[in-house]
Structures are given as structure tokens and as C-alpha cells.
Coordinates of C-alpha atoms in Angstrom, one line a residue:
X1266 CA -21.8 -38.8 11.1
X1267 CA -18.5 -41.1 10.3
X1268 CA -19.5 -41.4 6.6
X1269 CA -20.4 -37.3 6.5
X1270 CA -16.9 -36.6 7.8
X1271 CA -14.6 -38.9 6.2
X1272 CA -16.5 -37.4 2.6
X1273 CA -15.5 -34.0 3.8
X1274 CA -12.5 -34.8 4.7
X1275 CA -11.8 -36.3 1.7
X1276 CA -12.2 -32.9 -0.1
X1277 CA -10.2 -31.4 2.5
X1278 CA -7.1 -33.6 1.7
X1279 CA -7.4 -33.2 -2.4
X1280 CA -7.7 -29.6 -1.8
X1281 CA -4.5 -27.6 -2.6
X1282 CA -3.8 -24.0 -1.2
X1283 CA -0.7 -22.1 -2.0
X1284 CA -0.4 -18.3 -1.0
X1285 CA -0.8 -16.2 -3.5
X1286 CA 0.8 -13.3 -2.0
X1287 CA -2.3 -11.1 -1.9
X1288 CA -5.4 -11.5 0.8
X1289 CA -9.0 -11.2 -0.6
X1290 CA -12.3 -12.3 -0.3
X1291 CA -12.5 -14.6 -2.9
X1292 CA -9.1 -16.1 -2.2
X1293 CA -10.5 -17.5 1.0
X1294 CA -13.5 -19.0 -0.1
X1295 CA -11.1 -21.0 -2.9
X1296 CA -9.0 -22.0 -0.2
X1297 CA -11.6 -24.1 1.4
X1298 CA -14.1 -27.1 0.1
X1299 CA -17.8 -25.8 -0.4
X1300 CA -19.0 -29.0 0.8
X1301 CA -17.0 -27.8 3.9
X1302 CA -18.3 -24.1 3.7
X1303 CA -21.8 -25.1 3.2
X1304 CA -21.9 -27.4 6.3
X1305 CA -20.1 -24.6 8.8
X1306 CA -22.3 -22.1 7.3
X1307 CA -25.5 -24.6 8.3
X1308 CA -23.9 -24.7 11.8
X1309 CA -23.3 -21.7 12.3
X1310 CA -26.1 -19.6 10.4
X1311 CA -28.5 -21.9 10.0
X1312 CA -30.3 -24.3 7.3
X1313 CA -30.7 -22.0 4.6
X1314 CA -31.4 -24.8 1.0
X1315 CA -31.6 -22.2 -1.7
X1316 CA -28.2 -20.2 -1.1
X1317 CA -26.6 -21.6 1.5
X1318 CA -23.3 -21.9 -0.7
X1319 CA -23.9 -18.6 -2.1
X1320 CA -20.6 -16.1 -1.8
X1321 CA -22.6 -13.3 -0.5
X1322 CA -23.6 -15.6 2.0
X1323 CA -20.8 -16.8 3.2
X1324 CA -19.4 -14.8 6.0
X1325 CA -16.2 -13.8 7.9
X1326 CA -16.4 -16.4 11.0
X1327 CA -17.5 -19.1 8.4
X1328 CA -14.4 -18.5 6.2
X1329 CA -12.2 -18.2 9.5
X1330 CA -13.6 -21.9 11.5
X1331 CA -13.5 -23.8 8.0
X1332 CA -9.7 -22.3 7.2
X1333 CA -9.0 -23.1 10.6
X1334 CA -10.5 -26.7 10.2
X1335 CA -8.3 -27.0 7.0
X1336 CA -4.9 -26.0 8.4
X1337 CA -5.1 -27.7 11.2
X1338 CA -6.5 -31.5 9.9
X1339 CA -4.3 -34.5 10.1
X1340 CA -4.8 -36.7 7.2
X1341 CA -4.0 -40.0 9.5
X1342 CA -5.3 -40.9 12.7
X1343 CA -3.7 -39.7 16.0
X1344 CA -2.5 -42.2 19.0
X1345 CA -4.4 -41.2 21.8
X1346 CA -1.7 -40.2 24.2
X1347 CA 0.8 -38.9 21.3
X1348 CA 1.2 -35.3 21.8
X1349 CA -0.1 -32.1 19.2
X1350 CA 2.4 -31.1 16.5
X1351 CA 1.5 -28.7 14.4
X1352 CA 3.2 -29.4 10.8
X1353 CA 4.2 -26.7 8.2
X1354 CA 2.0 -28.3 5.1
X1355 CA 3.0 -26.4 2.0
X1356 CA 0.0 -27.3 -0.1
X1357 CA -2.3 -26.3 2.7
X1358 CA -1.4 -22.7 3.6
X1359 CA -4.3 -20.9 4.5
X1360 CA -4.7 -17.3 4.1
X1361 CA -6.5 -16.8 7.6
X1362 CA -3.0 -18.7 9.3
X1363 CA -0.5 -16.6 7.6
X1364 CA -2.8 -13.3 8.0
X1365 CA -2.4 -13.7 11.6
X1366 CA 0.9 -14.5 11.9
X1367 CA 2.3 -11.6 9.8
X1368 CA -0.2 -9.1 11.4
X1369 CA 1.4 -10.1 14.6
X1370 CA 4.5 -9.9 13.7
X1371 CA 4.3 -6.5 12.3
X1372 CA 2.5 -5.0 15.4
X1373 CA 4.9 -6.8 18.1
X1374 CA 7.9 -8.2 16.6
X1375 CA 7.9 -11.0 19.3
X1376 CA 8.6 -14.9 17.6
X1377 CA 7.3 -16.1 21.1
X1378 CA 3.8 -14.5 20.5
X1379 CA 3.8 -15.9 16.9
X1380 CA 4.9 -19.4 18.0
X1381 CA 2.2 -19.6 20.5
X1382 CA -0.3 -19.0 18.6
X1383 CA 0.9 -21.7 16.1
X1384 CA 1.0 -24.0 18.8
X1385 CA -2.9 -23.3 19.3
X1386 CA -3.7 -23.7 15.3
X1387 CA -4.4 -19.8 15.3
X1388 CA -1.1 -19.1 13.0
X1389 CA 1.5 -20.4 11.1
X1390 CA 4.7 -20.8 12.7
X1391 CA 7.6 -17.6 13.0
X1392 CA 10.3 -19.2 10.2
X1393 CA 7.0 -19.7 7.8
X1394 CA 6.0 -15.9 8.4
X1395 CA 9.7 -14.7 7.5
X1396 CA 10.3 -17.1 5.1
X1397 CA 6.7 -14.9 3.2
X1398 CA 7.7 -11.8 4.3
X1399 CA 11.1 -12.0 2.8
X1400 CA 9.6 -13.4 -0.5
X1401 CA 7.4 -10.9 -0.7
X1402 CA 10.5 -8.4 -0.3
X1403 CA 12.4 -9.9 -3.0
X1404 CA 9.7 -10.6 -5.0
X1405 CA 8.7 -6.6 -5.3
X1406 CA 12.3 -5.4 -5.6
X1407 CA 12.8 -8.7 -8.5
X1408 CA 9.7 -6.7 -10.1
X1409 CA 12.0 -2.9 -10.1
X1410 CA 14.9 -4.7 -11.4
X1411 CA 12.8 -6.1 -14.1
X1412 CA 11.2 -2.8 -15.3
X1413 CA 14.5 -0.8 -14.9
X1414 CA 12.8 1.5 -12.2
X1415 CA 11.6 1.3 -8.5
X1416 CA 7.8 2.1 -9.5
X1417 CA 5.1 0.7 -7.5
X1418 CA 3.4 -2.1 -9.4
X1419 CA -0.4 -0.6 -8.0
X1420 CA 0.3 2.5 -10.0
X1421 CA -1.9 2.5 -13.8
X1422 CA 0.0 3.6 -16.6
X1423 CA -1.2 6.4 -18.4
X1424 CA -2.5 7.7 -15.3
X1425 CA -1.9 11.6 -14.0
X1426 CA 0.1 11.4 -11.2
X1427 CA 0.5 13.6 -8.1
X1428 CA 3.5 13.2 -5.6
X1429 CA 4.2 14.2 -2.0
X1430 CA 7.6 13.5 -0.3
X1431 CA 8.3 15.2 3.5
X1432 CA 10.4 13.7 6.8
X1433 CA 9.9 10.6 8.1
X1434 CA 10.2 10.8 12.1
X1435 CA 10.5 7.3 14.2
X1436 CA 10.6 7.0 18.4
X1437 CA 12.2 10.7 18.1
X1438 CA 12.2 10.9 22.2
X1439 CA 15.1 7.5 22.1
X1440 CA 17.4 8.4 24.8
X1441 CA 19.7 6.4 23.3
X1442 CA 19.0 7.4 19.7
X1443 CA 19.7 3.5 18.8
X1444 CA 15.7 3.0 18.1
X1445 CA 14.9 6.0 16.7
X1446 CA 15.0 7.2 12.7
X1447 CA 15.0 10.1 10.5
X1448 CA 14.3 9.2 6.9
X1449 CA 12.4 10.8 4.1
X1450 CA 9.5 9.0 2.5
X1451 CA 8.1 9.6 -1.1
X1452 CA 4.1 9.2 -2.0
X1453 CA 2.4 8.4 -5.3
X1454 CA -1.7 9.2 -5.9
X1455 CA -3.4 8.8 -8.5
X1456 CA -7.4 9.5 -9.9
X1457 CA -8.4 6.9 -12.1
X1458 CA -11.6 7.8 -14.5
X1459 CA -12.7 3.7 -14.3
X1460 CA -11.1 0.9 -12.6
X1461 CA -9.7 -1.7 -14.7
X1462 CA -7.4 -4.7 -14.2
X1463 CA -4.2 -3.6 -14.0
X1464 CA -1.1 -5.7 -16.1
X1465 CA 1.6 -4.4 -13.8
X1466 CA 0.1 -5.8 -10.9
X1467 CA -0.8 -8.7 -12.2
X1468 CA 2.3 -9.7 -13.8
X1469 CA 3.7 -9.0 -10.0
X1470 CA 1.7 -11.8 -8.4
X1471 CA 1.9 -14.8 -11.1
X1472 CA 5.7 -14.9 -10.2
X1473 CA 5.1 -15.2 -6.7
X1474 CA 6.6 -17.8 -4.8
X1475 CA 7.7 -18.6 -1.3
X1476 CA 11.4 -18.9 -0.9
X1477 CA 12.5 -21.2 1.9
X1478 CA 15.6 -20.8 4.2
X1479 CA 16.4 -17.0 2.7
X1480 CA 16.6 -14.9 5.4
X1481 CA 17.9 -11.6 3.5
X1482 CA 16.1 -9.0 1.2
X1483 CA 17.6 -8.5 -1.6
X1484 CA 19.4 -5.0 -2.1
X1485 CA 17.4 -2.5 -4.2
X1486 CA 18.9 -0.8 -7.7
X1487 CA 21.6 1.3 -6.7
X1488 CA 20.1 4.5 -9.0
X1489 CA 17.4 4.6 -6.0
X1490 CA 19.2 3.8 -3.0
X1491 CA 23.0 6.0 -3.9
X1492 CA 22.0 9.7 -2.8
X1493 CA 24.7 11.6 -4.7
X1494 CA 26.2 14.9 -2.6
X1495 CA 25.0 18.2 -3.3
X1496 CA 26.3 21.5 -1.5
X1497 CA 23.8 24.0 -0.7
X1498 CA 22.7 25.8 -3.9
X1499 CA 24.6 29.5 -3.8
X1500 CA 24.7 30.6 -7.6
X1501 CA 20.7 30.6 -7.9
X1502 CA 18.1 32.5 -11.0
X1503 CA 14.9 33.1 -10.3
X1504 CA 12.5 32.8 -12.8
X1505 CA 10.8 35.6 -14.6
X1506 CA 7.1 36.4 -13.4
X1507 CA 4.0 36.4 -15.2
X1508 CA 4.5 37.0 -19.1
X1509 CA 2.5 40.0 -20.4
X1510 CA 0.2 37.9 -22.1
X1511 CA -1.0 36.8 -18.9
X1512 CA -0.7 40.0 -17.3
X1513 CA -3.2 41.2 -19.7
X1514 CA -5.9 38.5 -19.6
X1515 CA -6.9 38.1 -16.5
X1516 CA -9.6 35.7 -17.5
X1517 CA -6.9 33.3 -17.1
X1518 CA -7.4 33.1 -13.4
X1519 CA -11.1 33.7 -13.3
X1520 CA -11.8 29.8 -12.8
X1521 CA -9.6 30.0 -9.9
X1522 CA -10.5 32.7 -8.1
X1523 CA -14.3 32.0 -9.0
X1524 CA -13.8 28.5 -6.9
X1525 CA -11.9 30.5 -4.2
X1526 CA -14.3 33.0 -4.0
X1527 CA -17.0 30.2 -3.6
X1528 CA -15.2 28.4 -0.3
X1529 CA -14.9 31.7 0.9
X1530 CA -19.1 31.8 0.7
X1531 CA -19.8 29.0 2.2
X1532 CA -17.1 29.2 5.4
X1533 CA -19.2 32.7 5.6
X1534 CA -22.3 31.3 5.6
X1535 CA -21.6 28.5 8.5
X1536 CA -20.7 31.3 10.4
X1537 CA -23.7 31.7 12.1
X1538 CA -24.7 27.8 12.1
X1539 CA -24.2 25.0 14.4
X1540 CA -21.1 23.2 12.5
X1541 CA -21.4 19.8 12.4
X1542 CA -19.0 17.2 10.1
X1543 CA -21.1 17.9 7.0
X1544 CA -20.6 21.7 6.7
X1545 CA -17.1 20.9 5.3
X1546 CA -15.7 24.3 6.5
X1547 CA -11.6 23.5 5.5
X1548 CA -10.2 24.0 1.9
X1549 CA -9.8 20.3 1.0
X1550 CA -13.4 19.3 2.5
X1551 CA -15.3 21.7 0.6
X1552 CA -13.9 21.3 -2.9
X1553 CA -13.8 17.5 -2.2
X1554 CA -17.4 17.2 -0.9
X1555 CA -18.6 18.9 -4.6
X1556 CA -16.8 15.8 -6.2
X1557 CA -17.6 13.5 -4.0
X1558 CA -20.6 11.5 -6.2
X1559 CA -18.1 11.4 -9.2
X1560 CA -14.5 10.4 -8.0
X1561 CA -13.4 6.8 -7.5
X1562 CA -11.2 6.0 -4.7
X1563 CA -7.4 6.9 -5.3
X1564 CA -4.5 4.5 -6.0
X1565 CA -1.9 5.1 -3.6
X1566 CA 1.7 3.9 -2.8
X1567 CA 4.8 4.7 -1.2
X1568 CA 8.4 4.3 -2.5
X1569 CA 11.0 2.4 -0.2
X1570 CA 12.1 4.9 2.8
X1571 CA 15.5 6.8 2.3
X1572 CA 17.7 7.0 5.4
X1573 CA 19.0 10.5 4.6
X1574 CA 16.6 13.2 5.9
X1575 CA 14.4 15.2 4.0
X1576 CA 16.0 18.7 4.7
X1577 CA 19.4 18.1 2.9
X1578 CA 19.8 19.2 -0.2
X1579 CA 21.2 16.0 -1.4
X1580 CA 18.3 14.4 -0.2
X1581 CA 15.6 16.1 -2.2
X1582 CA 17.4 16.5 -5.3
X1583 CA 17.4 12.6 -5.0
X1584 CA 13.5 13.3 -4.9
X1585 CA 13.4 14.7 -8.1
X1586 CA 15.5 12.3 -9.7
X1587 CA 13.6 9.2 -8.5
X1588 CA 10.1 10.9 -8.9
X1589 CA 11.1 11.6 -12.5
X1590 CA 12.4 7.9 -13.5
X1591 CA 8.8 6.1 -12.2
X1592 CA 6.6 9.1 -13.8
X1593 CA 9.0 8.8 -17.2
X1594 CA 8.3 5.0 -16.9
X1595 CA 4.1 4.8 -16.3
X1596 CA 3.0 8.3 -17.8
X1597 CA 5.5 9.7 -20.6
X1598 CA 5.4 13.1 -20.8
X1599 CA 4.2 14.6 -17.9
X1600 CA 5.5 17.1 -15.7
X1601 CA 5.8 16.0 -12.2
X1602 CA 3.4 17.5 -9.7
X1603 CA 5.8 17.1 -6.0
X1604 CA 3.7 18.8 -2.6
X1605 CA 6.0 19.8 0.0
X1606 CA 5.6 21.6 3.3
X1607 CA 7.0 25.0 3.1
X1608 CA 10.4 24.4 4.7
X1609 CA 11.3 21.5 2.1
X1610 CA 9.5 23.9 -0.4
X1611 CA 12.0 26.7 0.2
X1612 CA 15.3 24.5 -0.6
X1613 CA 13.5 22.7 -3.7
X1614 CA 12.8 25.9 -5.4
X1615 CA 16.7 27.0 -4.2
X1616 CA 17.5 24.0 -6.4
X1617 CA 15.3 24.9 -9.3
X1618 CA 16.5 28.1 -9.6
X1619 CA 19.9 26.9 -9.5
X1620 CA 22.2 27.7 -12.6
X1621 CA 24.1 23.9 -12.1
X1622 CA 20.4 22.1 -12.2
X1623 CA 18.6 23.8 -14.9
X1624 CA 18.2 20.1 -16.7
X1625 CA 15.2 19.7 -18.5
X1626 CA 14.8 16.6 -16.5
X1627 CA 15.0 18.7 -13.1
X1628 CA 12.7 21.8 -14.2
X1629 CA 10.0 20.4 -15.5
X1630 CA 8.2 20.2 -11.9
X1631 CA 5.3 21.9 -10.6
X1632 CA 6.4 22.5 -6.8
X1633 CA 3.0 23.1 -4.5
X1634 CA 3.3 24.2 -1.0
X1635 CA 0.4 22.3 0.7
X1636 CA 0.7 24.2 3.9
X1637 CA -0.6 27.6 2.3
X1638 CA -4.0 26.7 2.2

């Protein structure tokens, strides 16, 4: 037993982990020995010869036990009556420790809790879960200033994008007001045809690298975070309706209202019926239930919250002008797609149709109105 340990523990101690900045399956398999793996997996699973060391075999509370074993191994012997310390190892930063402590921390906020469960080996410690979280801050906005543009990294160039922006509501019912906020947020989709590696992203993580003692996140570009003013639009054109062309060739719509008519059908036909989650009886769940065989799994992100509030005019003219920079930068030449609810949808067309904001780079926006449906 002495001889089995000390040879696993030797492969423990030559082992060096770093965080990567990203959590993964195959991240925490290469954080641990497979001597190690193989012999928790035997414990804990059984003997199993032919594939015990396989990856598809190796599961969740193996990985966790044998990170655990890893972050919390002293490469000396203990004194019997000295008491536990648990030491911040750089080279042996587990990605089960550090997952705990910043999940934590993000759903309580309280260094006690995070301490405490450093103390038991669980987690690392509160100043090594800042000390991440602000790298991974600065790392991100290092990445905008870089590219020129606040653009999410996950995004794929050459991608159609759609975007959504509306109100951001926080602890609303505050008494005080001091804990609440009423920002604006801006999403990004996309539908990718294939999934490939993606450079951006890539390039994000291989300059990754933990920063000690910096406490602040660094300020983001000032062309994202400045909301210039803007008075409510009063001098406004609206656009001409359908051209003649149009007018006369109906077939133009035909696809549309073909697909319309065909939701209509089937809501008519589940009338009668027992309905159950597969009879897909709203808008989006029947035309996304035809596609759902064929469509890959959307990239999503969200830009950096604004403080202003989504209702201003100020405030979604800034929408326009950010959405346009990170499309300009990722897909060239397309028109921005934005879905509002109808309120926000109201002012945005106010500032279309307005004679001071007839830019090119302002109109060329495809405003939908996703309450409608």
C-alpha cells in the first residue's frame, strides 16, 4: 500500500495545473494523473481492466474525489499535532476548487461561506476567487480594446446575426432604492450552419492569466460606455409604404402568409384535442418544432449592462450605435436585425424616422416588434 501511494503520489507532485479560464470536461480529466483516475475509478466503480481509464468512463464524482485528492495533498509529511493549513499552490489549481468557490460567490456574495469551505478542502480561498474573477474581467475587456470593439469573443464571424435589447429590472420593490437597478441590456444570437473552432475565442483564452493583488476591473472603451444626450425626436418623416412594384405582385408575400396560414391550421386542429407539450400550439413552437431535426444549438451572448434605462431616447440610440460597431466588425455588410417590445419599438422607429438621424449607419435596421405575435 506505502509503495502504491508514494508512486501515485509521485505523479501527483510532477503534475502541473494552471486555470485555463474556461471549465470543461476534458480540462478536468488533464488536471489529474490517470494512474490516479484509474485507481478512484476502481474504488469507486469497480475493477473494470479493459477501459477503466477510458474518458467515457470516467465520471463526475471520480473527477471531483481525485481533484479533491490533488488540491488538497501535502508534498511533505505532517507533525501529528500541527494543525490543517490549507495553502494557495499556483501550479495546482484545480478546476473543481475554483468552480465551487466562484459559484458561491456569485449566488451568495458572503467571503465567510467561501472561506469555510476552503478550510474543508471543498474550495479555494475568497482572495484566490477574486483575484480569477477580476482576471477574467480584464482579460475580456483587454480582448475589446484589442479588436477596437466591445464584441463578444463567442460570436463567429461571417455569421447572420439577430439582436434583442429591452430593460433590465433588479430588486425593483428596494425601499431604499440603494439595492435596486434599472439598466438596459443588449443580446447577440446567432445560427450557425456547422460548428467549427472559433479563432476569436481562442485567441481570448491563450492570453489568459491570473493577476494577483488587482482588485479593480479595468474600465471598458469609452465609445461603449459614454451615452451621448438625445432630446426626444420632434421633426420626424415617415417612410413611404409599399412601392407599386410590390403592390402589384403579391406573390411576394405568398411564402409568408402560406407559413401563417399553416400555424393557423394546426392551432385549429388541436382545438378539439387533449393538448399536451408536443402540440406546439404558440407561434415560436410551431415554426421551431418544423426545424427542429436541422438547426444546431444558437450562439448566444450578452454585451456589458448600460446603467441608463432602456426607455430614453439617449439610451436606445446608444443601441444602435453599439449594435452597429460589433456587427460592422464580425459580419460586414449586414443590416442589423434589433427585436424590441412594442414600447421601446415606438421611440426606435421615432428615431428612424427622424430628419437629424437619417445616417446610413442609423437606417439600415430592420426593427421587429416581438410582442405582436
Amino acid at each position: 500500500m506505502a509503495r502504491l501511494a508514494n508512486s501515485i503520489r509521485n505523479d501527483m507532485f510532477a503534475s502541473s495545473v494552471s486555470f485555463t479560464g474556461q471549465f470543461d470536461h476534458e480540462t478536468q480529466i488533464q488536471s489529474v494523473p490517470q494512474r490516479l483516475l484509474v485507481l478512484i475509478n476502481m474504488i469507486i466503480n469497480g475493477p473494470n481492466i479493459k477501459d477503466q481509464a477510458e474518458p467515457p468512463n470516467i465520471t463526475q464524482p471520480v473527477l471531483t474525489v481525485a481533484q479533491l485528492l490533488m488540491g488538497n495533498a501535502y508534498k511533505q509529511r505532517r507533525k501529528p499535532k500541527e494543525p490543517p493549513t490549507q495553502i494557495y499552490v499556483k501550479n495546482r489549481q484545480m478546476p473543481l476548487s475554483i468552480y465551487v468557490g466562484m459559484k458561491v460567490h456569485s449566488l451568495t456574495r458572503k467571503r465567510q461561506l467561501v472561506d469555510s469551505l476552503h478550510e474543508l478542502g471543498l474550495s479555494e480561498s475568497y482572495d484566490s476567487i477574486m483575484d480569477i474573477k477580476t482576471s477574467l474581467g480584464n482579460n475580456i475587456i483587454n480582448h475589446y480594446s484589442n479588436e477596437g470593439v466591445v464584441c463578444p469573443p463567442q460570436l463567429r464571424t461571417g455569421e447572420f446575426v439577430v439582436e434583442a435589447a429591452d430593460n433590465i429590472d433588479h430588486n425593483p420593490s428596494s425601499t431604499t432604492s440603494t439595492g435596486s437597478f434599472h439598466g438596459t441590456g443588449i443580446s447577440l444570437f446567432q445560427n450557425c450552419a456547422v460548428t467549427l473552432p472559433n479563432p476569436r475565442e481562442q485567441r481570448l483564452w491563450e492570453t489568459f492569466q491570473i493577476e494577483k493583488q488587482v482588485k479593480e476591473i479595468r474600465a471598458l472603451p469609452s465609445s461603449f460606455t459614454e451615452v451621448k444626450p438625445l432630446l426626444a425626436p420632434t421633426n420626424m418623416t415617415a417612410p413611404a409604404g409599399l412601392s407599386e412594384d410590390t403592390q402589384r405582385n403579391p406573390m411576394l408575400l405568398t411564402s409568408v402568409v402560406r407559413e401563417e396560414k399553416e400555424w393557423l391550421d394546426h392551432v385549429s386542429d388541436h382545438l378539439t384535442q387533449e393538448i399536451n407539450k408536443e402540440s406546439a400550439l404558440s407561434w415560436a413552437a410551431f415554426h421551431a418544432s418544423k426545424y427542429q431535426n436541422s438547426m444546431l444549438p444558437s450562439v448566444n451572448s450578452m454585451l456589458p449592462l448600460f446603467r441608463d434605462e432602456a426607455s430614453s431616447f439617449a439610451m436606445l440610440r446608444h443601441c444602435l450605435v453599439v449594435v452597429q460597431a460589433a456587427i460592422h466588425h464580425f459580419n460586414p455588410g449586414q443590416k442589423a436585425v434589433i427585436c424590441v417590445d412594442q414600447p421601446l419599438f415606438a421611440k426606435l422607429k421615432q428615431i428612424q424616422w427622424s430628419d437629424g438621424l437619417t445616417q446610413k449607419t442609423i437606417l439600415s435596421y430592420c426593427l421587429v416588434d416581438f410582442t405582436s405575435r
